[in-house]
PDB file of C-alpha atoms in Angstrom:
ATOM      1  CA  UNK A   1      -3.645  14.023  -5.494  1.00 64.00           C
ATOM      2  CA  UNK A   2      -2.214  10.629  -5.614  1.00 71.00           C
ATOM      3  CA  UNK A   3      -2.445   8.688  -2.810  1.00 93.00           C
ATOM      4  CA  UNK A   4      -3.951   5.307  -1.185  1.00 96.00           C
ATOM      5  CA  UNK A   5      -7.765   4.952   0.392  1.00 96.00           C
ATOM      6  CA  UNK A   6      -9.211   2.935   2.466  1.00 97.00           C
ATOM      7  CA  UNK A   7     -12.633   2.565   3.429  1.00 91.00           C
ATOM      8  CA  UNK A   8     -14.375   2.559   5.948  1.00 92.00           C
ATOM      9  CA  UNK A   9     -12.437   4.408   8.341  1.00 93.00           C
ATOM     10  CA  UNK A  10     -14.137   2.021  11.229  1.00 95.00           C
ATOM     11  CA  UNK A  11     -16.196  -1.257  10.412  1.00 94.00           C
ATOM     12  CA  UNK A  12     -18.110  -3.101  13.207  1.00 94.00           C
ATOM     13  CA  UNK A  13     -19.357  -6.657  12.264  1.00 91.00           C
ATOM     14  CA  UNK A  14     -20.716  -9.441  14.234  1.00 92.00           C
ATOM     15  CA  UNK A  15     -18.804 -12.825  14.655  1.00 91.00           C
ATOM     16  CA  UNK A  16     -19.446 -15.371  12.262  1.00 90.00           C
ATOM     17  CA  UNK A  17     -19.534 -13.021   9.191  1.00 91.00           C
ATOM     18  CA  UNK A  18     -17.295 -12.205   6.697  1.00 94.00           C
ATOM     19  CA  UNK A  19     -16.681  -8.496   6.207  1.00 95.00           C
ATOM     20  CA  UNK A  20     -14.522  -7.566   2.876  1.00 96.00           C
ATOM     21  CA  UNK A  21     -12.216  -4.297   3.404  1.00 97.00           C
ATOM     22  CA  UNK A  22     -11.836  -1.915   0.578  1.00 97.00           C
ATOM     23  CA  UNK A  23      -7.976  -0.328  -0.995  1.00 97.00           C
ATOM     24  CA  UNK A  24      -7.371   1.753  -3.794  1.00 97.00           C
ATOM     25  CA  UNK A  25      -4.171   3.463  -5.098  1.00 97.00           C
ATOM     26  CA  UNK A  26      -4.216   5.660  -7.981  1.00 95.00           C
ATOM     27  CA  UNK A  27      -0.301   6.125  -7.868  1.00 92.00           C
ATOM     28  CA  UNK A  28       0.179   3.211 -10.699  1.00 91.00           C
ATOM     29  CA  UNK A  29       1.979   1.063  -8.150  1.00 90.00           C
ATOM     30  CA  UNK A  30       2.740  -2.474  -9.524  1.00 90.00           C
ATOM     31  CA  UNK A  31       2.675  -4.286  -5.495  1.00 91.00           C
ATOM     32  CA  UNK A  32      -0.189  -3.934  -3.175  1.00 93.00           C
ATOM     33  CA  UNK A  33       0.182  -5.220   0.725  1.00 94.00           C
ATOM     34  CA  UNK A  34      -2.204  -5.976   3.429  1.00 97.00           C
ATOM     35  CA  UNK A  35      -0.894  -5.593   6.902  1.00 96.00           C
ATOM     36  CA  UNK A  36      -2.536  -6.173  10.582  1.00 97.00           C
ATOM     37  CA  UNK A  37      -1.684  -4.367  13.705  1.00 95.00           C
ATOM     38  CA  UNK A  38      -2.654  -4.692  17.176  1.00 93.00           C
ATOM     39  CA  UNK A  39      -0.935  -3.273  19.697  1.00 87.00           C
ATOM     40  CA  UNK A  40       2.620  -3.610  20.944  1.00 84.00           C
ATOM     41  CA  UNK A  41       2.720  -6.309  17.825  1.00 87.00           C
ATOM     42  CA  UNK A  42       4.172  -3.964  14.873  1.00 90.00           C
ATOM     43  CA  UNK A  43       2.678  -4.300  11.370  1.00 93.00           C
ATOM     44  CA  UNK A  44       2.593  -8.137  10.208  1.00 94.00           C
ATOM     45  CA  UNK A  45       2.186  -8.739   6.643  1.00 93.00           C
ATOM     46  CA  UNK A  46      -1.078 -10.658   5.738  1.00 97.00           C
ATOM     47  CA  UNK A  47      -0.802 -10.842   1.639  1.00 96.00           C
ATOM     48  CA  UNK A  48       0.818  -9.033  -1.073  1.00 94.00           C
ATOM     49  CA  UNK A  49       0.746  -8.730  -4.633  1.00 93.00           C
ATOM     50  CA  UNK A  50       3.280  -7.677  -7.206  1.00 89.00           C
ATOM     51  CA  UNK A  51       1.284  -8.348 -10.231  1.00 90.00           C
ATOM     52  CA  UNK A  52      -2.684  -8.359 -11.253  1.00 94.00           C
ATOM     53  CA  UNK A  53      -4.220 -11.646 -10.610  1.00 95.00           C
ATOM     54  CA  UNK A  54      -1.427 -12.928  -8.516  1.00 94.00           C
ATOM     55  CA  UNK A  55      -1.121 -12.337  -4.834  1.00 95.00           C
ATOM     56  CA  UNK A  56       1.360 -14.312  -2.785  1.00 93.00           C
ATOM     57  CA  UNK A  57       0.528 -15.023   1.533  1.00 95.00           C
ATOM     58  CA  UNK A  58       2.230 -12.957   4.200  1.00 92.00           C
ATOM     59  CA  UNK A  59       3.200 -14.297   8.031  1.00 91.00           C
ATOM     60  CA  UNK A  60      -0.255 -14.568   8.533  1.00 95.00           C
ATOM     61  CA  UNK A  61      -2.971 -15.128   5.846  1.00 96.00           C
ATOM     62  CA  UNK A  62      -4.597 -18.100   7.648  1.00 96.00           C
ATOM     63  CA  UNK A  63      -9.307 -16.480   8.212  1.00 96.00           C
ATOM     64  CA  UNK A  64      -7.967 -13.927   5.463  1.00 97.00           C
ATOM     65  CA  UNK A  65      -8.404 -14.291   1.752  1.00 97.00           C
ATOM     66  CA  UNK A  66      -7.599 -11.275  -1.353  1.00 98.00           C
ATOM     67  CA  UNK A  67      -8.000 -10.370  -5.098  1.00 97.00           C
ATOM     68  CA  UNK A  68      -6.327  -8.752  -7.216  1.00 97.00           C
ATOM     69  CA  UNK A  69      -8.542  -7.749 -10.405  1.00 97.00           C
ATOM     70  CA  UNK A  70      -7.165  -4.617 -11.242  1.00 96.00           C
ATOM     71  CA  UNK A  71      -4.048  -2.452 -11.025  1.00 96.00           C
ATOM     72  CA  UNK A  72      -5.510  -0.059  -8.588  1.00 97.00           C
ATOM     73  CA  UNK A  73      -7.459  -2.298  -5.995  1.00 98.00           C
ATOM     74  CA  UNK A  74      -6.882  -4.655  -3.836  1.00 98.00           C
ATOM     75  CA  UNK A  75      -9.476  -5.873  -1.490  1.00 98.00           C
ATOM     76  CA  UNK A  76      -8.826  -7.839   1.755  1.00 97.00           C
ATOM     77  CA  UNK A  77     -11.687 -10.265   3.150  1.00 97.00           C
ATOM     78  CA  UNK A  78     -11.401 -10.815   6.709  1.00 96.00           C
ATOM     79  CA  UNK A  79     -13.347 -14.655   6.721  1.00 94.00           C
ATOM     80  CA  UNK A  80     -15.411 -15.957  10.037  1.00 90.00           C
ATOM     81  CA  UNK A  81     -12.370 -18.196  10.260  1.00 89.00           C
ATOM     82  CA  UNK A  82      -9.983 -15.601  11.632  1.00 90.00           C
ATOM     83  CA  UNK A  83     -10.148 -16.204  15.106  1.00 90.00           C
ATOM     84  CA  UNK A  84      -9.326 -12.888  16.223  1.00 92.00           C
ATOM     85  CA  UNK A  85     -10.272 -10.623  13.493  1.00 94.00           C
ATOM     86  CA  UNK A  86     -10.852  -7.343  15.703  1.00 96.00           C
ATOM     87  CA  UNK A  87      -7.715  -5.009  15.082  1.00 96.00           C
ATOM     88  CA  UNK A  88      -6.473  -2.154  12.816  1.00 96.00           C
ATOM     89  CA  UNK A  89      -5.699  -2.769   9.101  1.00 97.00           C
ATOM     90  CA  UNK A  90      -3.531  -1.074   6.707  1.00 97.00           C
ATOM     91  CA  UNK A  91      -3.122  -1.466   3.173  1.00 97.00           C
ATOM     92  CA  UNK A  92       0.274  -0.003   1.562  1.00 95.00           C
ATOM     93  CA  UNK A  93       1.431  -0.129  -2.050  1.00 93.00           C
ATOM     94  CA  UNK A  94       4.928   0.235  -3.894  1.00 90.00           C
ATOM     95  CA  UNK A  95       6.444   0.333  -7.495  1.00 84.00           C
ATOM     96  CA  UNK A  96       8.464  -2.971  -7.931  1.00 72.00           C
ATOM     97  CA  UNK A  97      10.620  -1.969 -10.410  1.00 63.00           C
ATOM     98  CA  UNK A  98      14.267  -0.604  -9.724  1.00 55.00           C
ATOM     99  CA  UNK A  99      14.180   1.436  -6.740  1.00 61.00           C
ATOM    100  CA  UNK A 100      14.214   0.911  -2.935  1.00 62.00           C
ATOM    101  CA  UNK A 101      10.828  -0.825  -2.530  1.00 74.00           C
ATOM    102  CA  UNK A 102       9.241   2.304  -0.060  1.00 85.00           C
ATOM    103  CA  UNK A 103       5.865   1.249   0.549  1.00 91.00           C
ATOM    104  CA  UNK A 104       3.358   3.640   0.916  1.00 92.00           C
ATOM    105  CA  UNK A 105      -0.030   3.808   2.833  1.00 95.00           C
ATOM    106  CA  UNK A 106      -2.964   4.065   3.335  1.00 96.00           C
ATOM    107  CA  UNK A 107      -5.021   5.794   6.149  1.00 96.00           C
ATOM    108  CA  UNK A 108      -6.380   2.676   7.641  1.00 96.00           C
ATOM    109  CA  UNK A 109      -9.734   0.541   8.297  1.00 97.00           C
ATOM    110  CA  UNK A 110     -10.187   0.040  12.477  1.00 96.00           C
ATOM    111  CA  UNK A 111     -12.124  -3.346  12.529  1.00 96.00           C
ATOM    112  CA  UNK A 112     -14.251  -4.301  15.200  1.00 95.00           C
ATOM    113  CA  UNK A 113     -16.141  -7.461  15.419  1.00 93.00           C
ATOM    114  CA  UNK A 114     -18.291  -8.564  18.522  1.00 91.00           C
TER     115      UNK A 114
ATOM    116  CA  UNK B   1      15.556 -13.875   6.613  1.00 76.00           C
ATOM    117  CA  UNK B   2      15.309 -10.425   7.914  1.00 83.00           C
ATOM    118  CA  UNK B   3      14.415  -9.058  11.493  1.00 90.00           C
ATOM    119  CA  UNK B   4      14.136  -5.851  12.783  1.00 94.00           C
ATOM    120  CA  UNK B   5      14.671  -4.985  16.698  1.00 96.00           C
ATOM    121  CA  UNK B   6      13.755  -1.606  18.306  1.00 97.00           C
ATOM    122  CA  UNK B   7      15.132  -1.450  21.709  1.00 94.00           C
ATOM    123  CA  UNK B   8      12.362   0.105  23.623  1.00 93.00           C
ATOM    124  CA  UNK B   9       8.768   0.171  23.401  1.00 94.00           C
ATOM    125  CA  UNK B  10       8.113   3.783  25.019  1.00 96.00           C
ATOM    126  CA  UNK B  11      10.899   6.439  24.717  1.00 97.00           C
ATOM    127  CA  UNK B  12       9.818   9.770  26.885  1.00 98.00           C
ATOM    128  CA  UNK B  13      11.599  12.972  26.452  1.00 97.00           C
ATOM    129  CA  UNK B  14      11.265  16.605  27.650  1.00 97.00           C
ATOM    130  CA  UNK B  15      10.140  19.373  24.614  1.00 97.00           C
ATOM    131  CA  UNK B  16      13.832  19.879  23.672  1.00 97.00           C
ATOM    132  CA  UNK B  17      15.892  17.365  24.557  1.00 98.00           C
ATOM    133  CA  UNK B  18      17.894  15.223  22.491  1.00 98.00           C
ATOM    134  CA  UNK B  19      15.630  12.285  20.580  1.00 98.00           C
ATOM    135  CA  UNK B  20      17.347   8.659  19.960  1.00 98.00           C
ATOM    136  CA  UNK B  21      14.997   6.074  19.062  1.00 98.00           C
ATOM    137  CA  UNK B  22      17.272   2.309  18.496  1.00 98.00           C
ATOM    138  CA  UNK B  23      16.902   0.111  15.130  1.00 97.00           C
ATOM    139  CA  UNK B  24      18.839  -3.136  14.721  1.00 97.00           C
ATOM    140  CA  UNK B  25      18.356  -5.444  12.230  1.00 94.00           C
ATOM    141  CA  UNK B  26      19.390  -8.248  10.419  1.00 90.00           C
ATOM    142  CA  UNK B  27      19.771  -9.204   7.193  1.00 82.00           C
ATOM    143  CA  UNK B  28      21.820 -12.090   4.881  1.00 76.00           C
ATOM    144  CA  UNK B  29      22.172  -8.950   1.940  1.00 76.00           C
ATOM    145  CA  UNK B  30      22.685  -5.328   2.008  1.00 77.00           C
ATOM    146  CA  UNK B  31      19.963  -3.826   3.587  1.00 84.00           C
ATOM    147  CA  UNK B  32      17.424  -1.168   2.497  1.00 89.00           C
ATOM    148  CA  UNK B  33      16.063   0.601   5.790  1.00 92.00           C
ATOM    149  CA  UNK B  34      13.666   2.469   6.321  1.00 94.00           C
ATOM    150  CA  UNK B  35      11.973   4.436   8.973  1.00 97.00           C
ATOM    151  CA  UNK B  36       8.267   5.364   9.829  1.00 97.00           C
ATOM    152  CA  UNK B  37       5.839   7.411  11.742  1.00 97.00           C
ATOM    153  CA  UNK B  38       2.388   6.664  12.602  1.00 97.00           C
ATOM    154  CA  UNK B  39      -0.148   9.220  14.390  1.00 94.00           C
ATOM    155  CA  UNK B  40      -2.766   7.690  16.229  1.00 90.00           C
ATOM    156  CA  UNK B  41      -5.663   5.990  14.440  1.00 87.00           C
ATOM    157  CA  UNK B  42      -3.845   6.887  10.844  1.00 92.00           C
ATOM    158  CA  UNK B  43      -1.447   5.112   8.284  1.00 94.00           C
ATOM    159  CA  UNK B  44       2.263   5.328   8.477  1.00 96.00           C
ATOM    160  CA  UNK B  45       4.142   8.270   6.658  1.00 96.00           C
ATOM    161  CA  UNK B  46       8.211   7.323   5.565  1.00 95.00           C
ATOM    162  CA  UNK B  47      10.388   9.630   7.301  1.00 97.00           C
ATOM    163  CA  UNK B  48      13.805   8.629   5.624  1.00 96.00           C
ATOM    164  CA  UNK B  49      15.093   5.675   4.005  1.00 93.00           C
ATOM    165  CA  UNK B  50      18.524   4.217   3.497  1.00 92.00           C
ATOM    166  CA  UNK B  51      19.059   2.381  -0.260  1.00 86.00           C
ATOM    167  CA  UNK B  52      23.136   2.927  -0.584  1.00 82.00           C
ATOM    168  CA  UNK B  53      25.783   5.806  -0.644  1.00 84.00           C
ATOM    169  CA  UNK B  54      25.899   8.053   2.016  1.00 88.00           C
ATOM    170  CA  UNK B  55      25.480   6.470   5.835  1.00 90.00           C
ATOM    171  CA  UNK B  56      23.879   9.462   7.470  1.00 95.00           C
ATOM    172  CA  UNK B  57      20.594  10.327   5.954  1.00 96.00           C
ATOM    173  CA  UNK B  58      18.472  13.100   6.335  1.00 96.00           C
ATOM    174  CA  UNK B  59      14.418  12.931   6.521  1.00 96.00           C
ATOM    175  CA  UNK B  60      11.463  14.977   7.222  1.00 95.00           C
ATOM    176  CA  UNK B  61      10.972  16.956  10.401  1.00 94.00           C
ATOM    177  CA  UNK B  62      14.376  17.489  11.469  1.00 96.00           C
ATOM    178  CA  UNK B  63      15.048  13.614  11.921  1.00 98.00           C
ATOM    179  CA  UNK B  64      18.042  12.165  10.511  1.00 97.00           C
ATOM    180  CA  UNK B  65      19.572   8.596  10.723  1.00 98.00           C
ATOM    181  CA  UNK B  66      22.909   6.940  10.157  1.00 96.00           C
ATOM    182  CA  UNK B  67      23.574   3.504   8.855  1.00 95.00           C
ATOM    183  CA  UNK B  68      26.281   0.986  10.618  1.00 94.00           C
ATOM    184  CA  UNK B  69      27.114  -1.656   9.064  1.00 91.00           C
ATOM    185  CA  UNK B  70      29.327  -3.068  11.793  1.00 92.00           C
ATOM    186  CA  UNK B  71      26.872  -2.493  14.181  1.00 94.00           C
ATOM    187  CA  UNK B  72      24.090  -3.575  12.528  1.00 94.00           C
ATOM    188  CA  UNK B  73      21.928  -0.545  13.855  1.00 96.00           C
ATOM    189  CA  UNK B  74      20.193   2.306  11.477  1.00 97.00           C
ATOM    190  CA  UNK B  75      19.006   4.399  15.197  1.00 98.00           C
ATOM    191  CA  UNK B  76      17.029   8.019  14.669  1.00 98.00           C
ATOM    192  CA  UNK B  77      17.945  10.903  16.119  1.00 98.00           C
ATOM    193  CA  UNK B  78      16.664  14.538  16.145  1.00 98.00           C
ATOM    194  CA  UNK B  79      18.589  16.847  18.072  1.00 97.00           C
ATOM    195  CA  UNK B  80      15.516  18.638  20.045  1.00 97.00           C
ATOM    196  CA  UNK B  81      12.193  17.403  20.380  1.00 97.00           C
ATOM    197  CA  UNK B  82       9.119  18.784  20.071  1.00 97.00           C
ATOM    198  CA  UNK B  83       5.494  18.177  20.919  1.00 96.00           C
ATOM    199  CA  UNK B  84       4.519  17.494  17.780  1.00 96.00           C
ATOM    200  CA  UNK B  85       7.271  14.580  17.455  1.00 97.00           C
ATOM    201  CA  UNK B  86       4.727  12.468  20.051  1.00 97.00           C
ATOM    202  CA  UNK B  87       3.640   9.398  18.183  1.00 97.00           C
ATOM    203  CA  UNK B  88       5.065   5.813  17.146  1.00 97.00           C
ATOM    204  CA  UNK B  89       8.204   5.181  14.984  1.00 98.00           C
ATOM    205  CA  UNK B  90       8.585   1.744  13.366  1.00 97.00           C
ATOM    206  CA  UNK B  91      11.829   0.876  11.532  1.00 96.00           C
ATOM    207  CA  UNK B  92      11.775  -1.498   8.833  1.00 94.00           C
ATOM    208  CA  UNK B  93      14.252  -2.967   6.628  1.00 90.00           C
ATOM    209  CA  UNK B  94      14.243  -4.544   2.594  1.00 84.00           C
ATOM    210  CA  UNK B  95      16.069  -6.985   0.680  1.00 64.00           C
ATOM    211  CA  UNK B  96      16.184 -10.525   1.421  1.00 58.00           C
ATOM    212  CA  UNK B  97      13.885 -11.966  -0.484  1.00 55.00           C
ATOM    213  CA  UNK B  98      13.897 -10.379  -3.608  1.00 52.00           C
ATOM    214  CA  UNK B  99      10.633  -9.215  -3.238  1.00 56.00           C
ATOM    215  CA  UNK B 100       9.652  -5.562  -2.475  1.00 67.00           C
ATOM    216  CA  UNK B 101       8.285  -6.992   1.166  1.00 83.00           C
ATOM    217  CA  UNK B 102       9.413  -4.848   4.111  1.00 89.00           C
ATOM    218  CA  UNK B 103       9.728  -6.538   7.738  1.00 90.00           C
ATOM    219  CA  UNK B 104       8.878  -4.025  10.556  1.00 93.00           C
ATOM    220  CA  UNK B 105      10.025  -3.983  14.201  1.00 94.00           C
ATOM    221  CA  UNK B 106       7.323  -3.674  16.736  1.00 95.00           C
ATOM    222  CA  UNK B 107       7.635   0.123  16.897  1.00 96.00           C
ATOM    223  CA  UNK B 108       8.449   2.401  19.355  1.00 97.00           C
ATOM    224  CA  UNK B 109       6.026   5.084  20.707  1.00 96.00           C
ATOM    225  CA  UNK B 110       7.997   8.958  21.394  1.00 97.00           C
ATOM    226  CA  UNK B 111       6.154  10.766  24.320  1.00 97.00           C
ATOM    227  CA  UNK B 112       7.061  14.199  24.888  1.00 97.00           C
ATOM    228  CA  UNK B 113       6.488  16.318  27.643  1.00 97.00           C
ATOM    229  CA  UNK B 114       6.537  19.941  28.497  1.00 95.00           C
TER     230      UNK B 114
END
């Protein structure tokens, strides 16, 4: 089946370390997103990417940092300089190309850091 | 650029009743909009999108949504709700920046009761 993972389904880190958050699409989608969401706040975009080795910042990339190495991943590193990193992340993916940009997902990694 | 507003941030209806869950947006081109579902603790699944042609589009589970340009609103209905239907909607709409990005609103949770 085609489809988007992410893993782990819950991470628990201590403050002051960087914890790196896995995504992979087998769907041969050309655009990969990161988004955050905490509650009552919607989904806010941290990064995207449209193309391999390029990756462009979202509303709010500031403690987050990406890569984009190959087709089908598309890791997200949540930095000790995020200030409030605890919260519930969801990667998505789309095809770029001529149709109505409906972004898929992914089931979701449930950070906690302490 | 875009914005999306969902008027409400809990809608509660009885198993049966009518559902109507509000979407405006904004948007300096013609919009693409789009309209989501999330179940707790998993990623969001498209329920119907709007790209061009017809105004009133149908989706999955019985929900259906219609496009107004003069009003600016895309809302969701589904004519009788049922306990499965409990769980967060976010509308989002496409477009403005030539990108395949997608701004969300900050979602509106359905509770249904017996």
């Amino acid at each position: 089946d085609g489809g988007i993972t992410q893993s782990p389904k819950y991470l628990f880190r201590k403050e002051g370390q960087n914890v790196t958050l896995s995504c992979e699409q087998n769907l041969n989608h050309d655009a990969m997103y990161w988004y955050r969401q905490d509650p009552g706040q919607g989904l806010r975009l941290i990064y995207y990417s449209q193309i391999v080795n390029d990756f462009q910042k979202g509303d709010i990339a500031e403690g987050y940092s990406v890569s984009r190495e190959k087709k089908e991943s598309f890791p997200l590193t949540v930095t000790s300089a995020q200030k409030n990193p605890t919260a519930f992340y969801l990667c998505a993916s789309s095809a770029v190309h001529g149709i109505s940009y409906e972004q898929y997902f992914g089931p979701g990694t449930r950070l906690t850091v302490t | 650029a875009q914005s999306v507003t969902q008027l409400g941030s809990h809608v509660s209806v009885s198993e049966g009743a009518l559902v109507l869950l509000r979407c405006n947006y904004s948007s300096s081109v013609p919009p693409y909009l789009f309209w989501y579902v999330q179940y707790p603790n998993q990623g969001l699944q498209l329920l119907l999108k709007y790209t061009t042609g017809a105004t009133l589009v149908k989706g999955i589970n019985g929900f259906e949504a219609e496009f107004k340009k003069s009003e600016t609103s895309f809302h969701l209905t589904k004519p009788s709700a049922h306990m499965s239907d409990a769980a967060e909607y976010f509308c989002a709409v496409a477009g403005d920046s030539g990108y395949s990005t997608l701004t969300f609103g900050k979602g509106t949770m359905l509770l249904v009761s017996p």
